[in-house]
Structure formats: structure tokens, C-alpha cells
């Protein structure tokens, strides 16, 4: 029974020592200035990556919008030119129909 108690106390002592080691490591990190703290750097990098990703999405969205706007503008310009050319033909046909009606 004594041996079991000794083993138990040894295990508890090791556990406490290991816990204190971890605590010391976190304290030493906390003592570092914030710009040297690795977790701070990781958060900062993650924030930068997120901002860059958001900006890239915005640029892609605006690029797509401008492409669509440009294609619509070009299409409208050519449609307008066709209407000018074709519009004259329609009026000529109407004039011909009116002349035919006058002849009869």
C-alpha cells in the first residue's frame, strides 16, 4: 500500500511540474512585446490575408461589372447604328405603300 501511495505522489508531482512548465512558457510569451509575440504575428497575417482576399473579390466584381457595361455599351452603339440604317428602309417602305395607295 505504501508503494502505491509513493507512485501516486510521484505522478501528482510530475503533473504539477509539467503544468508549471506550460505556465512559464505562456508567461514568457506574454512578457514579449506584442509585435514579437508569435500569436500576434499570426493574427496580423490572417487579418492581412483576409483584407487582401476581400479586395481581390471586390476587384473581380468591378472588373466583371465593367466588362458587362462595356459590352452593353458597344452593343447599344451598334444597335443604334443598325436602327439608323434600317430605320430609313422602314420609312421608305411606308412611303412606297402610301404611293401605291395613292395610285389606286
Tab-separated table of N, CA and C in Angstrom:
chain	number	residue	atom	x	y	z
A	1	UNK	N	0.824	-1.192	0.000
A	1	UNK	CA	0.000	0.000	0.000
A	1	UNK	C	0.870	1.258	0.000
A	2	UNK	N	1.979	1.191	0.759
A	2	UNK	CA	2.868	2.340	0.793
A	2	UNK	C	3.436	2.618	-0.597
A	3	UNK	N	3.776	1.572	-1.300
A	3	UNK	CA	4.356	1.716	-2.638
A	3	UNK	C	3.363	2.391	-3.584
A	4	UNK	N	2.116	2.030	-3.490
A	4	UNK	CA	1.073	2.640	-4.324
A	4	UNK	C	0.976	4.132	-4.030
A	5	UNK	N	1.038	4.486	-2.756
A	5	UNK	CA	0.976	5.899	-2.362
A	5	UNK	C	2.183	6.669	-2.906
A	6	UNK	N	3.350	6.040	-2.834
A	6	UNK	CA	4.554	6.698	-3.353
A	6	UNK	C	4.433	6.962	-4.856
A	7	UNK	N	3.967	5.967	-5.580
A	7	UNK	CA	3.800	6.113	-7.034
A	7	UNK	C	2.777	7.202	-7.340
A	8	UNK	N	1.706	7.206	-6.578
A	8	UNK	CA	0.653	8.203	-6.770
A	8	UNK	C	1.195	9.610	-6.537
A	9	UNK	N	1.950	9.789	-5.478
A	9	UNK	CA	2.518	11.106	-5.165
A	9	UNK	C	3.526	11.539	-6.231
A	10	UNK	N	4.310	10.591	-6.757
A	10	UNK	CA	5.263	10.899	-7.817
A	10	UNK	C	4.535	11.413	-9.061
A	11	UNK	N	3.483	10.699	-9.414
A	11	UNK	CA	2.702	11.092	-10.597
A	11	UNK	C	2.108	12.482	-10.412
A	12	UNK	N	1.570	12.746	-9.230
A	12	UNK	CA	0.994	14.060	-8.959
A	12	UNK	C	2.059	15.150	-9.032
A	13	UNK	N	3.236	14.860	-8.503
A	13	UNK	CA	4.329	15.836	-8.529
A	13	UNK	C	4.754	16.127	-9.967
A	14	UNK	N	4.863	15.087	-10.804
A	14	UNK	CA	5.223	15.287	-12.212
A	14	UNK	C	4.162	16.115	-12.934
A	15	UNK	N	2.918	15.818	-12.626
A	15	UNK	CA	1.822	16.546	-13.253
A	15	UNK	C	1.913	18.037	-12.924
A	16	UNK	N	2.146	18.340	-11.652
A	16	UNK	CA	2.248	19.738	-11.212
A	16	UNK	C	3.440	20.420	-11.870
A	17	UNK	N	4.575	19.742	-11.925
A	17	UNK	CA	5.778	20.319	-12.550
A	17	UNK	C	5.521	20.610	-14.028
A	18	UNK	N	4.902	19.668	-14.722
A	18	UNK	CA	4.608	19.874	-16.147
A	18	UNK	C	3.647	21.042	-16.351
A	19	UNK	N	2.653	21.133	-15.469
A	19	UNK	CA	1.699	22.239	-15.568
A	19	UNK	C	2.403	23.571	-15.357
A	20	UNK	N	3.310	23.629	-14.409
A	20	UNK	CA	4.060	24.860	-14.156
A	20	UNK	C	4.958	25.216	-15.340
A	21	UNK	N	5.540	24.204	-15.999
A	21	UNK	CA	6.371	24.463	-17.176
A	21	UNK	C	5.550	25.140	-18.277
A	22	UNK	N	4.349	24.621	-18.495
A	22	UNK	CA	3.477	25.216	-19.513
A	22	UNK	C	3.123	26.645	-19.142
A	23	UNK	N	2.864	26.863	-17.864
A	23	UNK	CA	2.517	28.204	-17.394
A	23	UNK	C	3.685	29.164	-17.619
A	24	UNK	N	4.900	28.706	-17.350
A	24	UNK	CA	6.084	29.548	-17.557
A	24	UNK	C	6.241	29.911	-19.032
A	25	UNK	N	5.967	28.946	-19.902
A	25	UNK	CA	6.095	29.207	-21.339
A	25	UNK	C	5.097	30.276	-21.780
A	26	UNK	N	3.867	30.182	-21.294
A	26	UNK	CA	2.876	31.194	-21.668
A	26	UNK	C	3.211	32.547	-21.058
A	27	UNK	N	3.758	32.544	-19.855
A	27	UNK	CA	4.165	33.809	-19.234
A	27	UNK	C	5.293	34.464	-20.015
A	28	UNK	N	6.240	33.653	-20.465
A	28	UNK	CA	7.362	34.223	-21.220
A	28	UNK	C	6.870	34.806	-22.541
A	29	UNK	N	5.878	34.175	-23.154
A	29	UNK	CA	5.301	34.741	-24.378
A	29	UNK	C	4.555	36.025	-24.072
A	30	UNK	N	3.862	36.050	-22.942
A	30	UNK	CA	3.104	37.241	-22.570
A	30	UNK	C	4.034	38.401	-22.244
A	31	UNK	N	5.233	38.107	-21.746
A	31	UNK	CA	6.179	39.166	-21.408
A	31	UNK	C	6.786	39.809	-22.652
A	32	UNK	N	6.773	39.088	-23.767
A	32	UNK	CA	7.314	39.650	-25.005
A	32	UNK	C	6.474	40.851	-25.440
A	33	UNK	N	7.072	41.814	-26.069
A	33	UNK	CA	6.277	42.908	-26.634
A	33	UNK	C	5.307	42.342	-27.663
A	34	UNK	N	4.203	43.014	-27.842
A	34	UNK	CA	3.144	42.465	-28.689
A	34	UNK	C	3.608	42.224	-30.121
A	35	UNK	N	4.507	43.056	-30.635
A	35	UNK	CA	4.942	42.868	-32.018
A	35	UNK	C	5.896	41.683	-32.185
A	36	UNK	N	6.452	41.168	-31.079
A	36	UNK	CA	7.305	39.981	-31.154
A	36	UNK	C	6.551	38.700	-30.826
A	37	UNK	N	5.364	38.833	-30.290
A	37	UNK	CA	4.572	37.680	-29.888
A	37	UNK	C	4.124	36.909	-31.138
A	38	UNK	N	4.439	35.611	-31.223
A	38	UNK	CA	4.080	34.844	-32.428
A	38	UNK	C	2.581	34.809	-32.696
A	39	UNK	N	1.773	34.713	-31.662
A	39	UNK	CA	0.328	34.661	-31.887
A	39	UNK	C	-0.166	35.984	-32.464
A	40	UNK	N	0.441	37.085	-32.029
A	40	UNK	CA	0.077	38.394	-32.579
A	40	UNK	C	0.418	38.453	-34.066
A	41	UNK	N	1.591	37.941	-34.407
A	41	UNK	CA	2.001	37.936	-35.816
A	41	UNK	C	1.042	37.105	-36.655
A	42	UNK	N	0.652	35.960	-36.125
A	42	UNK	CA	-0.259	35.091	-36.871
A	42	UNK	C	-1.602	35.778	-37.084
A	43	UNK	N	-2.106	36.435	-36.037
A	43	UNK	CA	-3.381	37.144	-36.178
A	43	UNK	C	-3.256	38.268	-37.193
A	44	UNK	N	-2.134	38.971	-37.131
A	44	UNK	CA	-1.919	40.082	-38.045
A	44	UNK	C	-1.866	39.580	-39.490
A	45	UNK	N	-1.148	38.484	-39.715
A	45	UNK	CA	-1.056	37.901	-41.053
A	45	UNK	C	-2.425	37.428	-41.534
A	46	UNK	N	-3.188	36.800	-40.636
A	46	UNK	CA	-4.520	36.329	-41.004
A	46	UNK	C	-5.401	37.511	-41.385
A	47	UNK	N	-5.290	38.600	-40.631
A	47	UNK	CA	-6.062	39.798	-40.952
A	47	UNK	C	-5.671	40.366	-42.300
A	48	UNK	N	-4.371	40.404	-42.574
A	48	UNK	CA	-3.902	40.908	-43.872
A	48	UNK	C	-4.414	40.038	-45.009
A	49	UNK	N	-4.317	38.724	-44.819
A	49	UNK	CA	-4.775	37.817	-45.868
A	49	UNK	C	-6.263	38.001	-46.134
A	50	UNK	N	-7.021	38.195	-45.066
A	50	UNK	CA	-8.460	38.375	-45.223
A	50	UNK	C	-8.755	39.672	-45.976
A	51	UNK	N	-8.036	40.735	-45.638
A	51	UNK	CA	-8.233	42.018	-46.315
A	51	UNK	C	-7.851	41.900	-47.788
A	52	UNK	N	-6.723	41.251	-48.065
A	52	UNK	CA	-6.281	41.078	-49.453
A	52	UNK	C	-7.297	40.259	-50.237
A	53	UNK	N	-7.827	39.222	-49.613
A	53	UNK	CA	-8.821	38.385	-50.280
A	53	UNK	C	-10.088	39.191	-50.578
A	54	UNK	N	-10.529	40.006	-49.617
A	54	UNK	CA	-11.719	40.827	-49.821
A	54	UNK	C	-11.490	41.838	-50.945
A	55	UNK	N	-10.317	42.457	-50.957
A	55	UNK	CA	-10.004	43.412	-52.021
A	55	UNK	C	-9.966	42.725	-53.382
A	56	UNK	N	-9.422	41.522	-53.426
A	56	UNK	CA	-9.368	40.783	-54.688
A	56	UNK	C	-10.774	40.471	-55.183
A	57	UNK	N	-11.673	40.095	-54.265
A	57	UNK	CA	-13.055	39.828	-54.649
A	57	UNK	C	-13.725	41.092	-55.169
A	58	UNK	N	-13.462	42.226	-54.509
A	58	UNK	CA	-14.031	43.490	-54.965
A	58	UNK	C	-13.523	43.852	-56.351
A	59	UNK	N	-12.226	43.666	-56.571
A	59	UNK	CA	-11.648	43.970	-57.885
A	59	UNK	C	-12.260	43.065	-58.944
A	60	UNK	N	-12.407	41.784	-58.638
A	60	UNK	CA	-13.016	40.857	-59.587
A	60	UNK	C	-14.448	41.266	-59.902
A	61	UNK	N	-15.192	41.678	-58.866
A	61	UNK	CA	-16.573	42.093	-59.068
A	61	UNK	C	-16.638	43.320	-59.975
A	62	UNK	N	-15.794	44.323	-59.703
A	62	UNK	CA	-15.807	45.543	-60.513
A	62	UNK	C	-15.313	45.268	-61.929
A	63	UNK	N	-14.353	44.379	-62.081
A	63	UNK	CA	-13.877	44.021	-63.411
A	63	UNK	C	-15.008	43.394	-64.216
A	64	UNK	N	-15.727	42.489	-63.588
A	64	UNK	CA	-16.866	41.848	-64.249
A	64	UNK	C	-17.925	42.886	-64.608
A	65	UNK	N	-18.214	43.783	-63.682
A	65	UNK	CA	-19.205	44.829	-63.926
A	65	UNK	C	-18.795	45.703	-65.108
A	66	UNK	N	-17.517	46.099	-65.144
A	66	UNK	CA	-17.045	46.951	-66.237
A	66	UNK	C	-17.070	46.221	-67.573
A	67	UNK	N	-16.764	44.931	-67.575
A	67	UNK	CA	-16.838	44.157	-68.816
A	67	UNK	C	-18.272	44.121	-69.337
A	68	UNK	N	-19.212	43.886	-68.424
A	68	UNK	CA	-20.620	43.847	-68.824
A	68	UNK	C	-21.058	45.212	-69.336
A	69	UNK	N	-20.687	46.259	-68.616
A	69	UNK	CA	-21.054	47.612	-69.026
A	69	UNK	C	-20.476	47.944	-70.394
A	70	UNK	N	-19.245	47.577	-70.625
A	70	UNK	CA	-18.607	47.833	-71.908
A	70	UNK	C	-19.305	47.074	-73.025
A	71	UNK	N	-19.625	45.809	-72.790
A	71	UNK	CA	-20.289	45.024	-73.832
A	71	UNK	C	-21.681	45.571	-74.129
A	72	UNK	N	-22.396	46.009	-73.093
A	72	UNK	CA	-23.726	46.587	-73.308
A	72	UNK	C	-23.613	47.892	-74.083
A	73	UNK	N	-22.630	48.714	-73.735
A	73	UNK	CA	-22.437	49.990	-74.424
A	73	UNK	C	-22.105	49.760	-75.892
A	74	UNK	N	-21.209	48.830	-76.160
A	74	UNK	CA	-20.845	48.537	-77.551
A	74	UNK	C	-22.050	47.992	-78.306
A	75	UNK	N	-22.788	47.085	-77.678
A	75	UNK	CA	-23.974	46.526	-78.327
A	75	UNK	C	-24.986	47.620	-78.626
A	76	UNK	N	-25.190	48.522	-77.686
A	76	UNK	CA	-26.143	49.607	-77.892
A	76	UNK	C	-25.696	50.507	-79.039
A	77	UNK	N	-24.391	50.798	-79.104
A	77	UNK	CA	-23.870	51.650	-80.169
A	77	UNK	C	-24.135	51.020	-81.532
A	78	UNK	N	-23.821	49.715	-81.665
A	78	UNK	CA	-24.043	49.056	-82.948
A	78	UNK	C	-25.528	48.908	-83.242
A	79	UNK	N	-26.341	48.691	-82.221
A	79	UNK	CA	-27.785	48.611	-82.420
A	79	UNK	C	-28.315	49.949	-82.918
A	80	UNK	N	-27.810	51.024	-82.332
A	80	UNK	CA	-28.234	52.362	-82.732
A	80	UNK	C	-27.865	52.617	-84.192
A	81	UNK	N	-26.675	52.205	-84.607
A	81	UNK	CA	-26.248	52.365	-85.996
A	81	UNK	C	-27.140	51.549	-86.925
A	82	UNK	N	-27.474	50.332	-86.515
A	82	UNK	CA	-28.341	49.494	-87.349
A	82	UNK	C	-29.731	50.095	-87.467
A	83	UNK	N	-30.216	50.667	-86.356
A	83	UNK	CA	-31.547	51.274	-86.385
A	83	UNK	C	-31.552	52.455	-87.347
A	84	UNK	N	-30.476	53.244	-87.314
A	84	UNK	CA	-30.397	54.373	-88.248
A	84	UNK	C	-30.455	53.884	-89.686
A	85	UNK	N	-29.682	52.867	-89.992
A	85	UNK	CA	-29.660	52.345	-91.351
A	85	UNK	C	-30.975	51.658	-91.691
A	86	UNK	N	-31.456	50.820	-90.766
A	86	UNK	CA	-32.681	50.075	-91.007
A	86	UNK	C	-33.914	50.949	-90.906
A	87	UNK	N	-33.849	51.977	-90.087
A	87	UNK	CA	-34.993	52.869	-89.924
A	87	UNK	C	-35.344	53.562	-91.222
A	88	UNK	N	-34.350	53.893	-91.993
A	88	UNK	CA	-34.587	54.520	-93.292
A	88	UNK	C	-35.315	53.577	-94.225
A	89	UNK	N	-34.979	52.311	-94.188
A	89	UNK	CA	-35.639	51.331	-95.042
A	89	UNK	C	-37.106	51.203	-94.674
A	90	UNK	N	-37.408	51.209	-93.413
A	90	UNK	CA	-38.811	51.100	-92.981
A	90	UNK	C	-39.627	52.286	-93.478
A	91	UNK	N	-39.035	53.458	-93.352
A	91	UNK	CA	-39.773	54.639	-93.811
A	91	UNK	C	-39.926	54.627	-95.325
A	92	UNK	N	-38.914	54.142	-96.030
A	92	UNK	CA	-39.021	54.033	-97.491
A	92	UNK	C	-40.146	53.083	-97.871
A	93	UNK	N	-40.251	51.959	-97.142
A	93	UNK	CA	-41.330	51.012	-97.420
A	93	UNK	C	-42.689	51.652	-97.163
A	94	UNK	N	-42.798	52.407	-96.093
A	94	UNK	CA	-44.070	53.091	-95.796
A	94	UNK	C	-44.419	54.093	-96.896
A	95	UNK	N	-43.399	54.811	-97.363
A	95	UNK	CA	-43.629	55.771	-98.449
A	95	UNK	C	-44.098	55.046	-99.707
A	96	UNK	N	-43.491	53.910	-100.024
A	96	UNK	CA	-43.895	53.126	-101.193
A	96	UNK	C	-45.340	52.666	-101.063
A	97	UNK	N	-45.705	52.201	-99.844
A	97	UNK	CA	-47.083	51.756	-99.619
A	97	UNK	C	-48.055	52.917	-99.801
A	98	UNK	N	-47.703	54.079	-99.296
A	98	UNK	CA	-48.568	55.262	-99.451
A	98	UNK	C	-48.718	55.633	-100.927
A	99	UNK	N	-47.607	55.546	-101.670
A	99	UNK	CA	-47.666	55.859	-103.106
A	99	UNK	C	-48.557	54.870	-103.831
A	100	UNK	N	-48.475	53.596	-103.485
A	100	UNK	CA	-49.321	52.577	-104.113
A	100	UNK	C	-50.790	52.852	-103.827
A	101	UNK	N	-51.072	53.265	-102.577
A	101	UNK	CA	-52.456	53.565	-102.212
A	101	UNK	C	-52.960	54.772	-102.994
A	102	UNK	N	-52.105	55.760	-103.207
A	102	UNK	CA	-52.497	56.959	-103.960
A	102	UNK	C	-52.779	56.621	-105.421
A	103	UNK	N	-52.017	55.669	-105.964
A	103	UNK	CA	-52.201	55.303	-107.362
A	103	UNK	C	-53.563	54.673	-107.594
A	104	UNK	N	-54.052	53.948	-106.626
A	104	UNK	CA	-55.341	53.287	-106.821
A	104	UNK	C	-56.412	54.211	-106.494
